[in-house]
Amino acid sequence: MLLEIKNLRAAIDGKEILKGINLTINKGETHAIMGPNGSGKSTLANVLAGREEYEVLEGEVLLNGKNLLEMAPEDRAREGVFLAFQYPVEIPGVSNTNLLKNALNEIRKYRGEEPLDSMDFLNLIKSKMKLVNMPQDLLSRSVNEGFSGGEKKRNEIFQMAVLDPMLGILDETDSGLDIDALKVVANGVNVLRSPEKSFIVVTHYQRLLDYIVPDFVHVLYKGRIIKSGDKSLALYLEEKGYDWVKEHTDEFMAV
Amino acid sequence: MQFKDRFSQVFSKFESGLNGESKLPVHQLRKDALQSFHEASFPTVKDEDWKYTNVSVLADLNFELASSADEALLMPILEKSKYSDENFCHLVFFNGIFQEHLSDIIDQPGVFAGNLKTGLKKYPEVIEKYLGKYATHKDGIFTALNTALMSDGAFIYLQDGKVIEKNIQVIYVNGDKAPVSINPRNLYILGKNAQVKVVEAYEGVEGAVYFTNKVTESIVDANGYFEHILIQDESTSAYHISTTEVDIERQSVLKNYNICFGSAIARNDINGRFNDQYGELTFNGLFIGHGKQLIDNHTLIDHAMPNCQSHELYKGVLGDMSRGVFNGKIYVRQDAQKTNAFQENKTILLSSDAHIDAKPQLEIFADDVKCTHGATIGQLEESQLYYLRSRGIGPELARTMLINAFADDAVQNITIDEVRESVEALIAEKLA
């Protein structure tokens, strides 16, 4: 078992968003979390990554048996959690290379490994760039500064590929992407999938799941997982629409 | 004892130690300056130019003129702050006293880089012509005091068309057991088409109490290029008052970088004048304060002639209870049409007790000009910190990365890689 979420309740600005989430993710599994706007999808992603604005009210999250909620955001990353942001932040003056080099070496230090030398680092970067068709110039540019929406999302997947997490969390990575960009991003994720790695794919639309095919689909509504199933659940949801789910929650849960 | 009485005594001692040197014409300048020193008033916070910076503490300390230096104490600091021999010639001063055995004097036809005392023997007329004409002893009590007590400093002189390929690092390493008064006097003269890059660094023994009161005059003749980097990392118990006068002729380029990390109180006055058309001045600054430091930057750019450009970017990072001042005056005189002047000042406050007073001051009397200015005060972006931390980067390194990125604008155009890298390392050290 890689990740175990037990009765997780969380709030922001005093407003409870997550109202008791239970979810277990095994090694090698990809889970999709779907739901209408405001259902708590992004909150879940950010609580797992350690965003400090969110207040955990109750519950437990274990990563490889370790208490994730007690860890600082950087320690979660060092333990193998990666969040691909819905809205990647622009950091003028910090180059992508600088960020990745520091991140890799901080993670390696935590694990008791020597820092990468420049050659090894460059080789690693080059091999990962091919994965997501990263143009060379994005490397030396400031993190996300002046990037198009597609470039920002691609950059998130590129960072994920370099940092090689145990658990990748994709927070609406498909939003704002055209179909070509979506394919590039999905391909980048698929290449990383392995029996050792797990993913949580948070999305509003079924579309992304055509390309990143999940093992499980969960429907989040009003801060709770109201239904779980396999990939066919996503298609059902696409057909019926979230409004139907809202209006016929009991009926939907019984399906 | 009052400040003036104290320094009158210091001057008498100084003068009696001069022996034969008091016969030189430069000594008349000292005596005139002493007169001005007595006539000038000691600044208080009631003076507009000293509104945010109270230097009354200077009157309470019993400074003696530095007459010697403890080499064992200062040597390790010199070693740490010295740039490579490969890229630099070094001019080393301990407590203001020139260390010839540690320095590389350049004395070639038409080119001199060494100390003022040696320069006076070689180029007396040149020095007499320029010294004290740009920073005059009528310009306030500290310039008057420096002029009265000046005994040595860096002298760099390039005749027309001369270029010094190697960079020059002027290093003042300061500090003693007793509180000493150090009065460096630097003079840089570039002839037509001349070029040089000079780093002027002030370093100190941490914890030592002393008073550095330095004056630098830079004169760049037509079509010259002068890159001048000031680095101040004095003892945080020391006082540092710095006056830099800059005067450029037709089509000359002067870039001044004012990097200030040290001393309990730092006051930097940097004044630039365009003496002819098509000149270009860059005044950039970076200051980082912590503890109870006070760093006061006053700049003045005088667009006295048309068709000139000035570019000014000052960045500050203030933590703990430190305070900063940025006062940037730009004059655009009536005849100075087609002036292009840009000024920006940005400060990050790392603590709620840190404080900045930012005052852009543009006085424009010409009507066909382009002048922009802006001042912002902010904090580190939480969302950026979180983003970096979510990638496994610890909070301290994340902060350092963001502050480096913020500060970098002000220093990224320094053309000497070694200096830029060393400044970045210093920033990291200051924030640790």
PDB file of N, CA, C and O in Angstrom, chain B residues 18 33 79 87 235 281 340 361 367 419 426:
ATOM      1  N   LEU B  18      52.959  64.684   9.634  1.00  0.00           N
ATOM      2  CA  LEU B  18      53.133  64.751   8.181  1.00  0.00           C
ATOM      3  C   LEU B  18      54.560  65.079   7.747  1.00  0.00           C
ATOM      4  O   LEU B  18      54.979  64.757   6.642  1.00  0.00           O
ATOM      5  N   ALA B  33      39.984  72.626   4.021  1.00  0.00           N
ATOM      6  CA  ALA B  33      38.905  71.709   4.352  1.00  0.00           C
ATOM      7  C   ALA B  33      38.613  71.724   5.852  1.00  0.00           C
ATOM      8  O   ALA B  33      37.457  71.643   6.275  1.00  0.00           O
ATOM      9  N   GLU B  79      42.397  37.800   2.581  1.00  0.00           N
ATOM     10  CA  GLU B  79      42.449  36.558   1.802  1.00  0.00           C
ATOM     11  C   GLU B  79      41.060  36.147   1.334  1.00  0.00           C
ATOM     12  O   GLU B  79      40.866  35.693   0.214  1.00  0.00           O
ATOM     13  N   ASN B  87      42.346  37.581 -12.851  1.00  0.00           N
ATOM     14  CA  ASN B  87      41.498  38.637 -13.414  1.00  0.00           C
ATOM     15  C   ASN B  87      41.762  40.027 -12.843  1.00  0.00           C
ATOM     16  O   ASN B  87      41.266  41.010 -13.376  1.00  0.00           O
ATOM     17  N   SER B 235      32.364  45.756   9.317  1.00  0.00           N
ATOM     18  CA  SER B 235      31.896  45.234  10.608  1.00  0.00           C
ATOM     19  C   SER B 235      30.517  45.807  10.922  1.00  0.00           C
ATOM     20  O   SER B 235      30.258  46.990  10.686  1.00  0.00           O
ATOM     21  N   LEU B 281      24.632  57.074 -17.856  1.00  0.00           N
ATOM     22  CA  LEU B 281      24.955  56.710 -16.473  1.00  0.00           C
ATOM     23  C   LEU B 281      24.056  55.578 -16.009  1.00  0.00           C
ATOM     24  O   LEU B 281      22.847  55.614 -16.224  1.00  0.00           O
ATOM     25  N   ASN B 340      16.570  60.893 -21.240  1.00  0.00           N
ATOM     26  CA  ASN B 340      15.860  59.660 -20.971  1.00  0.00           C
ATOM     27  C   ASN B 340      16.322  59.168 -19.599  1.00  0.00           C
ATOM     28  O   ASN B 340      17.462  58.757 -19.438  1.00  0.00           O
ATOM     29  N   GLN B 361      12.690  61.458  -6.239  1.00  0.00           N
ATOM     30  CA  GLN B 361      12.552  62.917  -6.273  1.00  0.00           C
ATOM     31  C   GLN B 361      13.017  63.426  -7.635  1.00  0.00           C
ATOM     32  O   GLN B 361      14.212  63.563  -7.874  1.00  0.00           O
ATOM     33  N   ASP B 367      11.025  70.158 -21.362  1.00  0.00           N
ATOM     34  CA  ASP B 367       9.692  69.660 -21.700  1.00  0.00           C
ATOM     35  C   ASP B 367       9.682  68.476 -22.661  1.00  0.00           C
ATOM     36  O   ASP B 367       8.692  67.795 -22.803  1.00  0.00           O
ATOM     37  N   VAL B 419      32.936  38.675 -10.081  1.00  0.00           N
ATOM     38  CA  VAL B 419      32.336  39.595  -9.116  1.00  0.00           C
ATOM     39  C   VAL B 419      30.867  39.231  -8.904  1.00  0.00           C
ATOM     40  O   VAL B 419      30.379  39.162  -7.771  1.00  0.00           O
ATOM     41  N   LEU B 426      27.822  36.031  -1.457  1.00  0.00           N
ATOM     42  CA  LEU B 426      27.701  36.918  -0.301  1.00  0.00           C
ATOM     43  C   LEU B 426      26.249  37.076   0.122  1.00  0.00           C
ATOM     44  O   LEU B 426      25.932  37.104   1.309  1.00  0.00           O
TER      45      LEU B 426
END
